[in-house]
PDB file of C-alpha atoms and ligand atoms in Angstrom:
ATOM      1  CA  MET D   1     -16.797 -36.266 108.104  1.00 81.00           C
ATOM      2  CA  SER D   2     -18.166 -39.915 108.727  1.00 86.00           C
ATOM      3  CA  ASP D   3     -14.966 -41.815 107.526  1.00 94.00           C
ATOM      4  CA  CYS D   4     -12.755 -39.786 109.844  1.00 98.00           C
ATOM      5  CA  LEU D   5     -11.783 -41.747 112.851  1.00 98.00           C
ATOM      6  CA  PHE D   6     -11.730 -38.256 114.938  1.00 98.00           C
ATOM      7  CA  CYS D   7     -14.710 -36.994 113.729  1.00 98.00           C
ATOM      8  CA  ASN D   8     -16.665 -40.708 114.747  1.00 98.00           C
ATOM      9  CA  ILE D   9     -15.091 -39.786 118.493  1.00 98.00           C
ATOM     10  CA  VAL D  10     -16.603 -36.184 118.250  1.00 98.00           C
ATOM     11  CA  ASP D  11     -20.020 -37.355 117.755  1.00 97.00           C
ATOM     12  CA  GLY D  12     -19.754 -40.242 119.868  1.00 97.00           C
ATOM     13  CA  THR D  13     -20.101 -43.089 117.593  1.00 96.00           C
ATOM     14  CA  ILE D  14     -16.568 -44.245 118.461  1.00 97.00           C
ATOM     15  CA  PRO D  15     -16.104 -44.916 122.129  1.00 98.00           C
ATOM     16  CA  ALA D  16     -13.264 -42.372 123.573  1.00 98.00           C
ATOM     17  CA  GLU D  17     -12.377 -41.851 127.209  1.00 98.00           C
ATOM     18  CA  ILE D  18     -12.599 -37.812 126.854  1.00 98.00           C
ATOM     19  CA  VAL D  19     -11.089 -35.788 129.806  1.00 98.00           C
ATOM     20  CA  TYR D  20     -12.235 -32.203 128.499  1.00 98.00           C
ATOM     21  CA  GLU D  21     -14.841 -30.592 125.647  1.00 98.00           C
ATOM     22  CA  ASP D  22     -15.945 -27.251 125.010  1.00 98.00           C
ATOM     23  CA  LYS D  23     -18.114 -25.790 122.140  1.00 98.00           C
ATOM     24  CA  GLN D  24     -14.528 -26.261 119.843  1.00 98.00           C
ATOM     25  CA  VAL D  25     -12.349 -28.759 121.012  1.00 98.00           C
ATOM     26  CA  VAL D  26     -12.286 -32.516 122.356  1.00 98.00           C
ATOM     27  CA  ALA D  27      -9.597 -33.999 124.022  1.00 98.00           C
ATOM     28  CA  PHE D  28      -9.345 -38.221 124.853  1.00 98.00           C
ATOM     29  CA  ARG D  29      -6.808 -40.117 126.144  1.00 98.00           C
ATOM     30  CA  ASP D  30      -4.454 -41.663 123.210  1.00 98.00           C
ATOM     31  CA  LEU D  31      -5.130 -45.429 122.696  1.00 98.00           C
ATOM     32  CA  ASN D  32      -1.586 -46.221 122.524  1.00 98.00           C
ATOM     33  CA  PRO D  33      -0.170 -43.655 125.461  1.00 98.00           C
ATOM     34  CA  GLN D  34       3.346 -43.061 124.644  1.00 98.00           C
ATOM     35  CA  ALA D  35       3.876 -41.567 128.305  1.00 98.00           C
ATOM     36  CA  PRO D  36       2.285 -41.548 131.583  1.00 98.00           C
ATOM     37  CA  LEU D  37      -0.361 -39.208 130.379  1.00 98.00           C
ATOM     38  CA  HIS D  38      -1.181 -39.005 126.668  1.00 98.00           C
ATOM     39  CA  VAL D  39      -4.227 -36.948 126.035  1.00 99.00           C
ATOM     40  CA  LEU D  40      -5.117 -36.050 121.965  1.00 99.00           C
ATOM     41  CA  LEU D  41      -6.847 -32.878 121.655  1.00 99.00           C
ATOM     42  CA  ILE D  42      -8.456 -32.268 118.624  1.00 98.00           C
ATOM     43  CA  PRO D  43     -10.818 -29.463 116.851  1.00 98.00           C
ATOM     44  CA  LYS D  44     -14.385 -30.385 116.424  1.00 98.00           C
ATOM     45  CA  LYS D  45     -14.265 -29.193 112.739  1.00 98.00           C
ATOM     46  CA  HIS D  46     -12.825 -31.686 110.282  1.00 98.00           C
ATOM     47  CA  ILE D  47      -9.016 -30.180 109.082  1.00 98.00           C
ATOM     48  CA  ALA D  48      -6.789 -32.672 107.836  1.00 98.00           C
ATOM     49  CA  THR D  49      -3.367 -31.339 108.567  1.00 98.00           C
ATOM     50  CA  LEU D  50      -1.503 -27.775 109.781  1.00 98.00           C
ATOM     51  CA  ASN D  51      -1.417 -27.479 105.542  1.00 98.00           C
ATOM     52  CA  ASP D  52      -5.421 -27.283 105.413  1.00 98.00           C
ATOM     53  CA  LEU D  53      -5.091 -24.585 108.105  1.00 98.00           C
ATOM     54  CA  GLU D  54      -7.389 -21.422 107.088  1.00 98.00           C
ATOM     55  CA  SER D  55      -7.314 -18.095 108.313  1.00 98.00           C
ATOM     56  CA  GLU D  56     -10.665 -18.545 109.775  1.00 97.00           C
ATOM     57  CA  ASP D  57      -9.417 -21.345 112.143  1.00 98.00           C
ATOM     58  CA  ASN D  58      -7.041 -19.235 113.868  1.00 98.00           C
ATOM     59  CA  ALA D  59      -9.900 -18.974 117.002  1.00 98.00           C
ATOM     60  CA  VAL D  60     -10.014 -22.913 117.024  1.00 98.00           C
ATOM     61  CA  MET D  61      -6.817 -23.203 117.141  1.00 98.00           C
ATOM     62  CA  GLY D  62      -6.029 -20.935 119.798  1.00 98.00           C
ATOM     63  CA  ALA D  63      -8.882 -22.814 121.868  1.00 98.00           C
ATOM     64  CA  LEU D  64      -7.178 -25.901 121.318  1.00 98.00           C
ATOM     65  CA  ILE D  65      -3.935 -24.684 122.541  1.00 98.00           C
ATOM     66  CA  LEU D  66      -5.834 -23.121 125.786  1.00 98.00           C
ATOM     67  CA  ALA D  67      -7.619 -26.228 125.854  1.00 98.00           C
ATOM     68  CA  ALA D  68      -4.572 -28.075 126.218  1.00 98.00           C
ATOM     69  CA  LYS D  69      -3.197 -25.895 129.264  1.00 98.00           C
ATOM     70  CA  LYS D  70      -6.680 -26.667 131.033  1.00 98.00           C
ATOM     71  CA  VAL D  71      -6.146 -30.492 130.512  1.00 98.00           C
ATOM     72  CA  ALA D  72      -2.506 -30.503 131.958  1.00 98.00           C
ATOM     73  CA  GLU D  73      -3.770 -28.237 135.258  1.00 98.00           C
ATOM     74  CA  ALA D  74      -6.347 -30.626 135.532  1.00 98.00           C
ATOM     75  CA  GLU D  75      -4.174 -33.606 135.149  1.00 98.00           C
ATOM     76  CA  GLY D  76      -1.643 -31.888 137.628  1.00 98.00           C
ATOM     77  CA  VAL D  77       1.589 -31.569 135.482  1.00 98.00           C
ATOM     78  CA  ALA D  78       1.338 -28.301 134.731  1.00 98.00           C
ATOM     79  CA  GLU D  79       3.858 -27.525 137.096  1.00 98.00           C
ATOM     80  CA  SER D  80       6.330 -30.810 136.225  1.00 98.00           C
ATOM     81  CA  GLY D  81       6.144 -29.983 132.500  1.00 98.00           C
ATOM     82  CA  TYR D  82       4.078 -31.652 129.552  1.00 98.00           C
ATOM     83  CA  ARG D  83       5.112 -31.407 125.775  1.00 98.00           C
ATOM     84  CA  THR D  84       2.860 -30.604 123.183  1.00 98.00           C
ATOM     85  CA  VAL D  85       3.131 -32.229 119.545  1.00 98.00           C
ATOM     86  CA  ILE D  86       1.216 -31.720 116.294  1.00 98.00           C
ATOM     87  CA  ASN D  87       2.644 -33.809 113.550  1.00 98.00           C
ATOM     88  CA  CYS D  88       1.879 -33.047 109.782  1.00 98.00           C
ATOM     89  CA  GLY D  89       1.915 -35.373 106.871  1.00 98.00           C
ATOM     90  CA  GLU D  90       3.980 -38.892 106.323  1.00 98.00           C
ATOM     91  CA  GLN D  91       7.379 -37.569 107.505  1.00 97.00           C
ATOM     92  CA  ALA D  92       6.649 -36.702 110.483  1.00 97.00           C
ATOM     93  CA  GLY D  93       4.202 -39.618 111.471  1.00 97.00           C
ATOM     94  CA  GLN D  94       0.792 -38.568 111.219  1.00 98.00           C
ATOM     95  CA  SER D  95      -1.514 -41.250 110.727  1.00 98.00           C
ATOM     96  CA  VAL D  96      -4.676 -40.066 111.642  1.00 98.00           C
ATOM     97  CA  TYR D  97      -5.762 -37.193 109.430  1.00 98.00           C
ATOM     98  CA  HIS D  98      -7.826 -34.899 111.987  1.00 98.00           C
ATOM     99  CA  ILE D  99      -5.351 -32.371 113.279  1.00 98.00           C
ATOM    100  CA  HIS D 100      -4.476 -33.313 116.895  1.00 98.00           C
ATOM    101  CA  LEU D 101      -2.560 -32.311 119.239  1.00 98.00           C
ATOM    102  CA  HIS D 102      -0.831 -34.576 121.643  1.00 98.00           C
ATOM    103  CA  LEU D 103      -0.209 -33.556 125.048  1.00 98.00           C
ATOM    104  CA  LEU D 104       2.335 -35.922 126.621  1.00 98.00           C
ATOM    105  CA  ALA D 105       3.685 -35.768 130.263  1.00 98.00           C
ATOM    106  CA  GLY D 106       4.491 -37.887 133.317  1.00 98.00           C
ATOM    107  CA  ARG D 107       8.093 -38.858 132.381  1.00 98.00           C
ATOM    108  CA  GLN D 108      11.298 -36.932 131.258  1.00 98.00           C
ATOM    109  CA  MET D 109      11.157 -36.264 127.590  1.00 97.00           C
ATOM    110  CA  GLN D 110      14.385 -35.864 125.635  1.00 96.00           C
ATOM    111  CA  TRP D 111      15.544 -33.586 123.036  1.00 97.00           C
ATOM    112  CA  PRO D 112      15.710 -33.781 119.762  1.00 95.00           C
ATOM    113  CA  PRO D 113      12.632 -36.375 119.525  1.00 92.00           C
ATOM    114  CA  GLY D 114      13.042 -39.599 117.360  1.00 84.00           C
TER     115      GLY D 114
HETATM  116  P1  DGP P   1      -0.520 -39.022 114.790  1.00 52.29           P
HETATM  117  O1  DGP P   1       0.551 -40.374 114.561  1.00 52.29           O
HETATM  118  O2  DGP P   1       0.342 -38.094 115.137  1.00 52.29           O
HETATM  119  O3  DGP P   1      -1.440 -39.180 113.707  1.00 52.29           O
HETATM  120  O4  DGP P   1      -1.225 -39.964 115.944  1.00 52.29           O
HETATM  121  C1  DGP P   1      -2.218 -40.280 116.396  1.00 52.29           C
HETATM  122  C2  DGP P   1      -2.863 -40.908 117.262  1.00 52.29           C
HETATM  123  O5  DGP P   1      -3.980 -41.430 117.835  1.00 52.29           O
HETATM  124  C3  DGP P   1      -1.775 -42.388 118.029  1.00 52.29           C
HETATM  125  O6  DGP P   1      -1.221 -41.751 118.947  1.00 52.29           O
HETATM  126  C4  DGP P   1      -2.857 -43.205 118.378  1.00 52.29           C
HETATM  127  C5  DGP P   1      -3.833 -42.526 118.675  1.00 52.29           C
HETATM  128  N1  DGP P   1      -5.353 -43.236 118.078  1.00 52.29           N
HETATM  129  C6  DGP P   1      -5.592 -43.826 117.011  1.00 52.29           C
HETATM  130  N2  DGP P   1      -6.717 -44.336 116.812  1.00 52.29           N
HETATM  131  C7  DGP P   1      -7.444 -44.353 118.076  1.00 52.29           C
HETATM  132  C8  DGP P   1      -8.721 -44.354 118.562  1.00 52.29           C
HETATM  133  O7  DGP P   1      -9.626 -44.946 118.128  1.00 52.29           O
HETATM  134  N3  DGP P   1      -8.820 -43.862 119.923  1.00 52.29           N
HETATM  135  C9  DGP P   1      -7.976 -43.097 120.477  1.00 52.29           C
HETATM  136  N4  DGP P   1      -8.445 -42.644 121.737  1.00 52.29           N
HETATM  137  N5  DGP P   1      -6.621 -42.999 120.265  1.00 52.29           N
HETATM  138  C10 DGP P   1      -6.798 -43.528 118.784  1.00 52.29           C
END
């Protein structure tokens, strides 16, 4: 989708610091990091929110989680721990309507989240 910020990162028209890419997934550093490590992982396919997932998206969402594991290992936080978050909709604080998984690490996380 040409008017989607994250689709534009996928196709390279908007620059981002990409840390991982495979056939289905791109991962890049968040512009406004909330932890020493803050990476966003997105499917290359445009899917607006978790509510828009279809059964055919099973594989790409699996790939997204596996990619998070690989990024955590590559960034050296797999053992110390990391948090993954997918915000869905307004009350969850979703601001970009292309599914993205936040991978946050490098500090002690709190629970419950704010
Ligand atoms: P969310 O609030 O869950 O929709 O998260 C959107 C995230 O996207 C937020 O942490 C900031 C990040 N972000 C917004 N615009 C850009 C951008 O142009 N580049 C990058 N790298 N990150 C962005």
